[in-house]
XYZ file of C-alpha atoms in Angstrom:
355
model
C -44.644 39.434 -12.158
C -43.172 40.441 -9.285
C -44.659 41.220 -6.010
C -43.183 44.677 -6.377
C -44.649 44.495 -9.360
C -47.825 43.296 -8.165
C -48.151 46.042 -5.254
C -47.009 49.241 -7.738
C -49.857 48.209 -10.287
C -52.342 47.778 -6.926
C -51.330 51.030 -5.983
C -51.701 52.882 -9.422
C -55.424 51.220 -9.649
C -56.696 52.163 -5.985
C -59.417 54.896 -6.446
C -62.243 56.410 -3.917
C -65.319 54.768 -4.227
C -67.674 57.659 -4.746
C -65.645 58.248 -7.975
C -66.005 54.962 -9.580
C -66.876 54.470 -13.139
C -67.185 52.081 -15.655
C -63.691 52.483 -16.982
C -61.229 49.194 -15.681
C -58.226 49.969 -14.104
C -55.078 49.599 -16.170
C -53.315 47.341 -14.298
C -51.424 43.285 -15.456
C -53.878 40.950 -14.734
C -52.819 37.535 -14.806
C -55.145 34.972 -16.929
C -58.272 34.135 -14.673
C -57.939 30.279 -14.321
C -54.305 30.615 -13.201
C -55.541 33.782 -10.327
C -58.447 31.092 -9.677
C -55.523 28.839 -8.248
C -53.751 31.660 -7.018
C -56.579 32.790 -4.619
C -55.993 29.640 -2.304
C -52.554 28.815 -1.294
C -51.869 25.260 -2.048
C -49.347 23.159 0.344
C -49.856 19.818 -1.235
C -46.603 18.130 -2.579
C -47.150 16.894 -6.293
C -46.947 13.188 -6.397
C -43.648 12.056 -8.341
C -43.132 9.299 -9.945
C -40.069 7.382 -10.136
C -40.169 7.582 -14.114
C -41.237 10.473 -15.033
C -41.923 12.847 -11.903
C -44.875 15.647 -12.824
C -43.808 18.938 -12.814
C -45.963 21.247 -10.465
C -47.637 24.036 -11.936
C -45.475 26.728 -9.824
C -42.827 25.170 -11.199
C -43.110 25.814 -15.245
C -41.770 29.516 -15.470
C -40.252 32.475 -13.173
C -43.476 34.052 -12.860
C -45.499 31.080 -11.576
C -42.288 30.546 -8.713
C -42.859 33.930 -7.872
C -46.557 34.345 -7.786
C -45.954 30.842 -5.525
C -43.796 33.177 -3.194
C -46.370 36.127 -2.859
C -49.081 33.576 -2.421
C -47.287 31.860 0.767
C -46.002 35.208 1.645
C -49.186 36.782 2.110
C -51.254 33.984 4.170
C -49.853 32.103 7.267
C -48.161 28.787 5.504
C -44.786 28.405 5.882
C -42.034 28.638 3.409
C -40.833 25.582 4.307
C -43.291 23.517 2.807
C -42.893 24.620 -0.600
C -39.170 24.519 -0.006
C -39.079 20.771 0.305
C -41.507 20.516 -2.736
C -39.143 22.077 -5.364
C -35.732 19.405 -3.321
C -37.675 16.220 -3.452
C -38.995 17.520 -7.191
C -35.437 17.719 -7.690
C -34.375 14.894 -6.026
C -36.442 13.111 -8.407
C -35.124 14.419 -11.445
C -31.518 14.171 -10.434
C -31.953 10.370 -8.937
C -30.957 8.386 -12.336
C -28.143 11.014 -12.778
C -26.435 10.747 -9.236
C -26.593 6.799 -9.328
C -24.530 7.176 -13.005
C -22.354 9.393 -11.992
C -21.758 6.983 -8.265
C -21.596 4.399 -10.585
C -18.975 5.560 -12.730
C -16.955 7.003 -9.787
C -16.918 3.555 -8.236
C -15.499 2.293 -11.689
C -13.035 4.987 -11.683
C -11.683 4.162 -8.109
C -11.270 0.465 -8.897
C -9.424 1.687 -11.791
C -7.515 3.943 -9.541
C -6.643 1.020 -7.386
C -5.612 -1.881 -9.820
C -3.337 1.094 -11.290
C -1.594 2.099 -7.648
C -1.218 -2.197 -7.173
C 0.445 -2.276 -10.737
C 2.787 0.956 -10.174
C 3.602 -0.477 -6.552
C 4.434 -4.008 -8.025
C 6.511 -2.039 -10.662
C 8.619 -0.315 -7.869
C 9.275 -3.548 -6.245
C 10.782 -5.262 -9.173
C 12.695 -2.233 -10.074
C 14.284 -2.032 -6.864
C 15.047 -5.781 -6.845
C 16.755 -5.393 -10.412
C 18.388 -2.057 -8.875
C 19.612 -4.053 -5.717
C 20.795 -7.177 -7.485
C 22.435 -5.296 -10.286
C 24.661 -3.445 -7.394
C 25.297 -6.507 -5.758
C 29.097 -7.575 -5.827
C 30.480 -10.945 -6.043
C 31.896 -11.912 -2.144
C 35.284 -12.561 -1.628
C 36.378 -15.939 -1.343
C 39.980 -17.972 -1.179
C 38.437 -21.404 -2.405
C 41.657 -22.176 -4.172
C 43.732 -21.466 -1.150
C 41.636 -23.489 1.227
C 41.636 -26.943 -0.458
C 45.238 -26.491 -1.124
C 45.350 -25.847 2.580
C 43.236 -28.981 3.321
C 44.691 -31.331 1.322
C 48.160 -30.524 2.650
C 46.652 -30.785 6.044
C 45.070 -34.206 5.080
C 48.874 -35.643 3.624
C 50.468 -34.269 6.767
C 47.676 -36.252 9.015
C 48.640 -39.655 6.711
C 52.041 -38.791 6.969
C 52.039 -38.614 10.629
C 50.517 -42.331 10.807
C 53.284 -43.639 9.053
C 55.395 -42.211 11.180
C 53.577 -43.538 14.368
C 53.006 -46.428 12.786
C 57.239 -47.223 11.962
C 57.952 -46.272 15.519
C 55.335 -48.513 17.268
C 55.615 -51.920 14.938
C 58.588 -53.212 16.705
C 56.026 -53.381 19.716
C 53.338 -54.498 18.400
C 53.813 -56.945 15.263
C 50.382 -57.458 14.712
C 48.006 -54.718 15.623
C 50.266 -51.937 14.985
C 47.878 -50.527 11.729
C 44.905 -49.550 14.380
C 47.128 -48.909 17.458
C 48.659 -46.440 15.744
C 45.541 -45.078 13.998
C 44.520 -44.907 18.122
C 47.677 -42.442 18.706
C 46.967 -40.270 15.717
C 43.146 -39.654 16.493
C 44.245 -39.325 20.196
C 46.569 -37.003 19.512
C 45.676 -34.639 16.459
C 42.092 -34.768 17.165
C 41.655 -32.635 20.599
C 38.100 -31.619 20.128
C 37.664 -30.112 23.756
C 37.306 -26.739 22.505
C 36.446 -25.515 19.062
C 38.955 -22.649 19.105
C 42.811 -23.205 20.353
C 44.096 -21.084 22.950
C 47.193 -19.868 20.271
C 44.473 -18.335 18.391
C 42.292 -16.853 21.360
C 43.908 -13.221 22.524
C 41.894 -12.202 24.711
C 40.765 -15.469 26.312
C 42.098 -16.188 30.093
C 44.352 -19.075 29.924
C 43.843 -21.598 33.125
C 45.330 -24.791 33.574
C 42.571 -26.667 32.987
C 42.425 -24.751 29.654
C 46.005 -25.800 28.967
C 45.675 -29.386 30.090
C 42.934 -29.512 27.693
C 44.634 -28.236 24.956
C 48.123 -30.022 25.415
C 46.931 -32.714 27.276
C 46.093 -35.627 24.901
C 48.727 -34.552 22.588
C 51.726 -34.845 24.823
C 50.625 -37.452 26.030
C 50.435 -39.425 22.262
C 53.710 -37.856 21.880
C 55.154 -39.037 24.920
C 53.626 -42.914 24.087
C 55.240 -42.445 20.818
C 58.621 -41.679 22.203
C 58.741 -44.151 24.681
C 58.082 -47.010 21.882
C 60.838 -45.376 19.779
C 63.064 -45.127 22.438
C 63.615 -48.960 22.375
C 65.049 -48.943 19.234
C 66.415 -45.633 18.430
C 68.661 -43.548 19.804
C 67.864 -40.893 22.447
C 68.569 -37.808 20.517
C 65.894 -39.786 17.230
C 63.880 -40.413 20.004
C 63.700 -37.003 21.275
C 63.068 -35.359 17.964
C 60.610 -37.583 17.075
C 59.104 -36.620 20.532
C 59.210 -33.079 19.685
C 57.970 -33.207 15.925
C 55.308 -35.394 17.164
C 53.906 -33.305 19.760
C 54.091 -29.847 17.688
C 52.529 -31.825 14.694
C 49.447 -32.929 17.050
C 49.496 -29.992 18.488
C 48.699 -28.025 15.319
C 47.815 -30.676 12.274
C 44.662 -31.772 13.456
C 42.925 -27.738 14.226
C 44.504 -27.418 11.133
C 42.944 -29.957 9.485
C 39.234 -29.066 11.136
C 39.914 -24.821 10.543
C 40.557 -26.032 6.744
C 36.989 -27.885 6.417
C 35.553 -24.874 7.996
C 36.592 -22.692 5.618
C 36.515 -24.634 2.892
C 32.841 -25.007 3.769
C 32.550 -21.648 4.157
C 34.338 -20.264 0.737
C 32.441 -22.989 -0.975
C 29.077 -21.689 -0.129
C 30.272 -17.603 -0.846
C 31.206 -19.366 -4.493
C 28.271 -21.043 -5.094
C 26.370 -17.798 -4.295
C 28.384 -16.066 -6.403
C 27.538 -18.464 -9.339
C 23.739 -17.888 -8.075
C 24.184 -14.176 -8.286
C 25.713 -14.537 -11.843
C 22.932 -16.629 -12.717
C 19.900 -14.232 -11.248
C 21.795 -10.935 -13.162
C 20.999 -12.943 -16.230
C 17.556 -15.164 -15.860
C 15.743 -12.656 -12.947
C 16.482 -9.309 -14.734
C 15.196 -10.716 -18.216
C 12.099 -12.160 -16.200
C 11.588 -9.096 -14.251
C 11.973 -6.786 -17.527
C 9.417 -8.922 -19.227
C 6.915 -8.585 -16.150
C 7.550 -4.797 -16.464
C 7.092 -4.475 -19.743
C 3.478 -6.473 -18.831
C 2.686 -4.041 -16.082
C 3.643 -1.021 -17.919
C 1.049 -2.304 -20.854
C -1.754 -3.191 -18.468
C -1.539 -0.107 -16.789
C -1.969 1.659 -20.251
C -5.127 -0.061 -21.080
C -6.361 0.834 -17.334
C -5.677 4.637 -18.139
C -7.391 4.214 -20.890
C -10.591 2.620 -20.006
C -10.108 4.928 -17.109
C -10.317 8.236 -19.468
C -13.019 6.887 -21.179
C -15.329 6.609 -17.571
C -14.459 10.187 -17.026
C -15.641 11.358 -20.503
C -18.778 9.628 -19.936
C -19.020 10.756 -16.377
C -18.370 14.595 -17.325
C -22.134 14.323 -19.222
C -24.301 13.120 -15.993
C -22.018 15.439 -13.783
C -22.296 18.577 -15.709
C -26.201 17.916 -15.745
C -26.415 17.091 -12.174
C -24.831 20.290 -11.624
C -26.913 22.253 -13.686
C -30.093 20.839 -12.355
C -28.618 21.665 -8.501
C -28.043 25.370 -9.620
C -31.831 25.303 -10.675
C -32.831 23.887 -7.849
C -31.321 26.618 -5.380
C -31.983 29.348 -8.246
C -35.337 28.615 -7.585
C -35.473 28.230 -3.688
C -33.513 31.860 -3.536
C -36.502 33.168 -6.101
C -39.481 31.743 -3.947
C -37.522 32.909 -0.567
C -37.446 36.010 -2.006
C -40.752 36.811 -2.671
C -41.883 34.940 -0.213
C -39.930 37.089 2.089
C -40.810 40.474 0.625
C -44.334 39.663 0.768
C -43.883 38.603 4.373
C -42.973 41.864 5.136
C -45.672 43.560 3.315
C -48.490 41.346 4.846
C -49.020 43.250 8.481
C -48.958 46.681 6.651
C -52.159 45.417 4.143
C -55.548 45.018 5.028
C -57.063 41.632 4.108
C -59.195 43.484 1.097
C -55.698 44.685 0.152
C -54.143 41.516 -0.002
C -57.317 39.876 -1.838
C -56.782 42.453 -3.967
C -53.374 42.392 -4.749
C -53.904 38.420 -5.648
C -56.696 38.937 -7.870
């Protein structure tokens, strides 16, 4: 009954005194051992158990909440106190429920996680399949260069020959290594790695130049003066000339060709690699997909299974919560309604009014 209620039926019952009789005033009176504990407002907290908690007495129906709220209204306790009864009453009864339903969260967001590392691992190896399948083979001119080489190499060996012919008349019996001497003098210049011919926009000096055409006209020169002896000056001139151009040039030659033949033989070995990886990496990469793709399956489906078994505790949670402040807005009320009431009453109006 409400205290509106409550206060109407007081109202309707109120008679003068010299009038009384025996009749008794129509009014709803609750049952006497329930207005017995109604008289005396009680501020205790019931004592809950972690198993079962006990369910207070105020507690059991709308009527016994509100009778609760009058009660407290009327004398001078504060609704507070019976406000943090009905939460840690509550709080009891929703314990069990909020630990399953942290519990299976947690589970959810390690299923969440291993999923996002799967799908992130999944990216990776599909952009690695994407990149390596657009990768083109690199140019190369392997062919060209060790034809280029080994023509360099025969004009090197032809060269000592002809060193070697012009220089044995000379010298009879050391002629094989004096003229190997010339050659490597000559061909070899390994002052700079670059020749000027091939620098444009290098400033020639001349200690640039001597370095560049030093050694060689001078072999050439050596070479000329040995033929001289037993050629004649125009065989001896020519071989002067060939000789210098051919040191000049042969022996860059011969180090630009291992250069790039190094070079184009590394660009064709990774393009044998590449072939290679477009055949053994993509197959090993589809199978790991194929892997991830079924893992994270069985993930999502553990995963749906949590949150079917987490909608149960959630959904009573939730319902228990709404009880909770259903019943806190119920006692305020009353409370707050008889609070209102109580400096307007008389205290044998407000004794009466609980009885």
């Amino acid at each position: 009954m409400s205290f509106l209620d409550r206060l109407k039926n007081w109202f309707r019952s109120e008679i003068p005194s010299e009038t009384l009789n025996t009749e008794v005033p129509a009014v709803a009176i609750e049952p006497q051992n329930e207005a017995n504990n109604l008289v005396t407002p009680t501020t205790e907290i019931p004592v809950l158990s972690t198993e079962a908690p006990l369910t207070p007495f105020w507690l059991e129906n709308e009527d016994a909440l509100r009778d609760e709220g009058v009660i407290f209204g009327l004398s001078d306790s504060k609704a507070e106190e019976k406000i943090g009864a009905i939460r840690n009453y509550f709080s009891h009864k929703t314990a069990d429920l909020e630990k399953t339903a942290e519990y299976l969260s947690e589970k959810i967001g390690e299923l969440n996680l291993f999923i996002e590392q799967k799908e992130t691992r999944i990216n990776e190896l599909k952009d690695k399949a994407h990149t390596l399948e657009n990768r083109e083979a690199a140019n190369h001119y392997l062919p060209r260069t060790i034809v280029g080489l080994l023509l360099s190499l025969a004009m090197c060996v032809g060269n000592y020959y002809l060193i070697d012919e012009s220089i044995q008349p000379n010298f009879p019996q050391n002629h094989f290594f004096i003229a190997l001497g010339v050659l490597l003098a000559g061909m070899f210049n390994l002052f700079n790695p670059k020749s000027l011919f091939h620098e444009k926009d290098a400033p020639v000096s001349w200690r640039n130049a001597l370095e560049e055409i030093g050694m060689p006209l001078a072999a050439s020169v050596f070479v000329f003066v040995q033929a001289l002896e037993h050629q004649s000056i125009v065989r001896a001139l020519a071989l002067l000339l060939f000789s210098f151009f051919l040191f000049l040039f042969a022996g860059k030659l011969l180090l630009s060709n291992l250069t790039v033949t190094k070079n184009d033989m590394s660009l064709w070995l990774g393009n044998r690699r590449l072939k290679s990886d477009k055949i053994s990496k993509a197959s090993e990469w589809d199978v790991e997909l194929n892997r991830l793709t079924n893992e994270i399956d069985e993930l999502r489906v553990q995963k749906w299974k949590i949150v079917d078994e987490l909608k149960a505790p959630e959904a009573e949670l939730k319902r228990l919560n709404e009880k909770r402040d259903m019943m806190i807005k119920l006692f305020e009320s009353e409370f707050n309604l008889a609070r209102s009431y109580r400096e307007k009453l008389t205290s044998k109006q407000i004794k009466k009014i609980l009885e």
